[in-house]
Amino acid sequence: DTGVSQDPRHKITKRGQNVTFRCDPISEHNRLYWYRQTLGQGPEFLTYFQNEAQLEKSRLLSDRFSAERPKGSFSTLEIQRTEQGDSAMYLCASSRNRAYQETQYFGPGTRLLVL
Amino acid sequence: DQQVKQNSPSLSVQEGRISILNCDYTNSMFDYFLWYKKYPAEGPTFLISISSIKDKNEDGRFTVFLNKSAKHLSLHIVPSQPGDSAVYFCAANTGTASKLTFGTGTRLQVTL
C-alpha cells in the first residue's frame, strides 16, 4: 500500500494559464475525491468519482475546472484560465467502495500559487 | 453555512497531559464522524472515526466521544506527545453520501 500520490507537489503559474494536476489513488480504492483547502479553512469538497464515473460536483467547481478519471485509476484536475483566487492546496483522497461510512485517505496535496 | 464547527483555533497542552479537541455540528443527518491530523505542507492523515450508533471509540492514545443530543464530539489524546503538535480537523458525512464536510481545524501545540 503506497498511499495516495499527487503530482506535482507545488505549482506556480501566471494568471490566465492552464494547469493540470494528477492523483493516483490507493490501488484497490475505486472512489476518488478532490478537495480544495485555503488558508485557515478546512478542505472543501469539489468532486468525486466512482470508477470512471463522475458522480457529484460541488458548486465550487466552476466551468473553468474539469476533472477526469478515464480508466477508473488515476485522475486529473484541470484549471483553465487560472485566477489568483484559485491559489490553494488541492487535495485528492480515495476510498473503498463500501456503501456506508467509508474512510477517505488523503494524498499530500498540490499547492497552487497563481501570480 | 458552517455545518461543522471547531470553535477553538488553537490549544496548548503540556507533554504527558490530556488534550481535548472539540467539534460541534448542525446537520442532524450526519452519522459518521472522523478526525484527521495535518502537518504543514502535507495532506490530512486519518486518525479515528465514530459511527452515530456509538458514543465512544478508542484507538491507543486516541478516544473520540460523540454526544448526539448535543451534536458534539470530542477527541481526547492521552498522554499528549510533542509529535502530536499539528492541526486537527473534524469531518462528517451522512453515511451514504460521499463528500466530507470539514471544520476549520484546531492547532494543537504540545509543549515540553
mmCIF file of C-alpha atoms in Angstrom, chain A:
data_model
loop_
_atom_site.group_PDB
_atom_site.id
_atom_site.type_symbol
_atom_site.label_atom_id
_atom_site.label_comp_id
_atom_site.label_asym_id
_atom_site.label_seq_id
_atom_site.Cartn_x
_atom_site.Cartn_y
_atom_site.Cartn_z
ATOM 1 C CA ASP A 1 0.000 0.000 0.000
ATOM 2 C CA THR A 2 1.821 3.081 -1.274
ATOM 3 C CA GLY A 3 -0.866 5.579 -0.318
ATOM 4 C CA VAL A 4 -2.436 8.292 -2.418
ATOM 5 C CA SER A 5 0.083 10.201 -4.521
ATOM 6 C CA GLN A 6 -0.264 13.596 -6.183
ATOM 7 C CA ASP A 7 1.829 15.355 -8.762
ATOM 8 C CA PRO A 8 3.174 17.996 -8.791
ATOM 9 C CA ARG A 9 3.518 18.895 -5.140
ATOM 10 C CA HIS A 10 3.904 22.583 -5.947
ATOM 11 C CA LYS A 11 2.881 24.677 -8.921
ATOM 12 C CA ILE A 12 3.440 28.380 -9.558
ATOM 13 C CA THR A 13 1.697 29.840 -12.569
ATOM 14 C CA LYS A 14 0.713 33.168 -14.005
ATOM 15 C CA ARG A 15 -2.879 34.331 -14.106
ATOM 16 C CA GLY A 16 -4.610 33.134 -17.234
ATOM 17 C CA GLN A 17 -2.539 29.990 -17.691
ATOM 18 C CA ASN A 18 -3.955 26.463 -17.569
ATOM 19 C CA VAL A 19 -2.727 23.939 -15.017
ATOM 20 C CA THR A 20 -3.297 20.204 -14.610
ATOM 21 C CA PHE A 21 -2.823 18.103 -11.510
ATOM 22 C CA ARG A 22 -2.665 14.329 -11.243
ATOM 23 C CA CYS A 23 -3.806 11.985 -8.488
ATOM 24 C CA ASP A 24 -3.071 8.273 -8.148
ATOM 25 C CA PRO A 25 -5.337 6.615 -5.571
ATOM 26 C CA ILE A 26 -4.594 3.621 -3.370
ATOM 27 C CA SER A 27 -4.680 0.692 -5.761
ATOM 28 C CA GLU A 28 -7.751 -1.168 -4.517
ATOM 29 C CA HIS A 29 -9.808 2.003 -3.989
ATOM 30 C CA ASN A 30 -12.354 2.763 -6.672
ATOM 31 C CA ARG A 31 -13.663 6.013 -5.224
ATOM 32 C CA LEU A 32 -11.628 9.162 -5.757
ATOM 33 C CA TYR A 33 -12.299 12.653 -4.413
ATOM 34 C CA TRP A 34 -10.938 16.144 -4.990
ATOM 35 C CA TYR A 35 -10.961 18.821 -2.284
ATOM 36 C CA ARG A 36 -9.574 22.335 -2.072
ATOM 37 C CA GLN A 37 -8.138 23.910 1.050
ATOM 38 C CA THR A 38 -7.409 27.593 1.542
ATOM 39 C CA LEU A 39 -5.567 29.196 4.429
ATOM 40 C CA GLY A 40 -7.377 28.921 7.728
ATOM 41 C CA GLN A 41 -10.118 26.693 6.343
ATOM 42 C CA GLY A 42 -10.806 23.001 6.287
ATOM 43 C CA PRO A 43 -10.807 21.095 3.000
ATOM 44 C CA GLU A 44 -13.851 21.776 0.814
ATOM 45 C CA PHE A 45 -15.318 19.118 -1.447
ATOM 46 C CA LEU A 46 -15.015 19.670 -5.190
ATOM 47 C CA THR A 47 -15.981 16.420 -6.905
ATOM 48 C CA TYR A 48 -15.858 12.646 -6.708
ATOM 49 C CA PHE A 49 -15.641 9.608 -8.964
ATOM 50 C CA GLN A 50 -16.703 6.054 -8.574
ATOM 51 C CA ASN A 51 -14.545 4.187 -11.052
ATOM 52 C CA GLU A 52 -14.604 6.387 -14.165
ATOM 53 C CA ALA A 53 -17.984 7.976 -13.468
ATOM 54 C CA GLN A 54 -18.054 11.480 -12.014
ATOM 55 C CA LEU A 55 -20.983 11.231 -9.615
ATOM 56 C CA GLU A 56 -21.044 14.568 -7.831
ATOM 57 C CA LYS A 57 -19.719 18.062 -8.386
ATOM 58 C CA SER A 58 -19.745 20.946 -5.939
ATOM 59 C CA ARG A 59 -20.977 24.373 -6.942
ATOM 60 C CA LEU A 60 -17.411 25.433 -6.083
ATOM 61 C CA LEU A 61 -16.345 23.688 -9.274
ATOM 62 C CA SER A 62 -16.799 26.472 -11.808
ATOM 63 C CA ASP A 63 -16.770 25.818 -15.544
ATOM 64 C CA ARG A 64 -13.045 26.588 -15.580
ATOM 65 C CA PHE A 65 -12.469 23.401 -13.604
ATOM 66 C CA SER A 66 -12.681 19.943 -15.131
ATOM 67 C CA ALA A 67 -11.837 16.577 -13.653
ATOM 68 C CA GLU A 68 -11.445 13.245 -15.367
ATOM 69 C CA ARG A 69 -10.763 9.670 -14.427
ATOM 70 C CA PRO A 70 -10.747 7.987 -17.827
ATOM 71 C CA LYS A 71 -9.853 4.431 -16.878
ATOM 72 C CA GLY A 72 -11.032 4.401 -13.308
ATOM 73 C CA SER A 73 -7.486 4.598 -11.967
ATOM 74 C CA PHE A 74 -5.649 7.939 -11.816
ATOM 75 C CA SER A 75 -7.493 11.243 -12.074
ATOM 76 C CA THR A 76 -6.603 14.680 -13.401
ATOM 77 C CA LEU A 77 -7.925 18.061 -12.326
ATOM 78 C CA GLU A 78 -7.503 20.880 -14.820
ATOM 79 C CA ILE A 79 -7.999 24.558 -14.138
ATOM 80 C CA GLN A 80 -8.294 26.750 -17.196
ATOM 81 C CA ARG A 81 -7.572 30.486 -17.247
ATOM 82 C CA THR A 82 -6.345 30.472 -13.668
ATOM 83 C CA GLU A 83 -7.213 33.347 -11.355
ATOM 84 C CA GLN A 84 -5.476 34.489 -8.185
ATOM 85 C CA GLY A 85 -8.426 33.167 -6.184
ATOM 86 C CA ASP A 86 -7.554 29.668 -7.372
ATOM 87 C CA SER A 87 -4.441 29.721 -5.184
ATOM 88 C CA ALA A 88 -4.969 26.904 -2.687
ATOM 89 C CA MET A 89 -3.941 23.397 -1.717
ATOM 90 C CA TYR A 90 -5.668 20.825 -3.926
ATOM 91 C CA LEU A 91 -6.153 17.529 -2.143
ATOM 92 C CA CYS A 92 -7.038 14.157 -3.547
ATOM 93 C CA ALA A 93 -8.485 11.318 -1.470
ATOM 94 C CA SER A 94 -9.557 7.770 -2.181
ATOM 95 C CA SER A 95 -11.700 5.149 -0.501
ATOM 96 C CA ARG A 96 -13.078 1.685 -0.981
ATOM 97 C CA ASN A 97 -16.478 1.233 -2.499
ATOM 98 C CA ARG A 98 -18.301 0.500 0.716
ATOM 99 C CA ALA A 99 -21.849 1.695 0.593
ATOM 100 C CA TYR A 100 -21.756 3.130 4.069
ATOM 101 C CA GLN A 101 -19.376 5.031 6.319
ATOM 102 C CA GLU A 102 -16.246 4.779 4.269
ATOM 103 C CA THR A 103 -12.985 6.361 5.364
ATOM 104 C CA GLN A 104 -11.221 8.619 2.908
ATOM 105 C CA TYR A 105 -7.428 8.645 2.763
ATOM 106 C CA PHE A 106 -5.710 11.763 1.524
ATOM 107 C CA GLY A 107 -2.663 12.409 -0.606
ATOM 108 C CA PRO A 108 -0.015 15.041 0.172
ATOM 109 C CA GLY A 109 -1.730 17.699 -1.922
ATOM 110 C CA THR A 110 -0.680 20.062 -4.697
ATOM 111 C CA ARG A 111 -0.076 23.628 -3.607
ATOM 112 C CA LEU A 112 -1.018 26.074 -6.356
ATOM 113 C CA LEU A 113 0.098 29.697 -6.408
ATOM 114 C CA VAL A 114 -1.334 31.943 -9.107
ATOM 115 C CA LEU A 115 0.624 35.157 -9.602
#
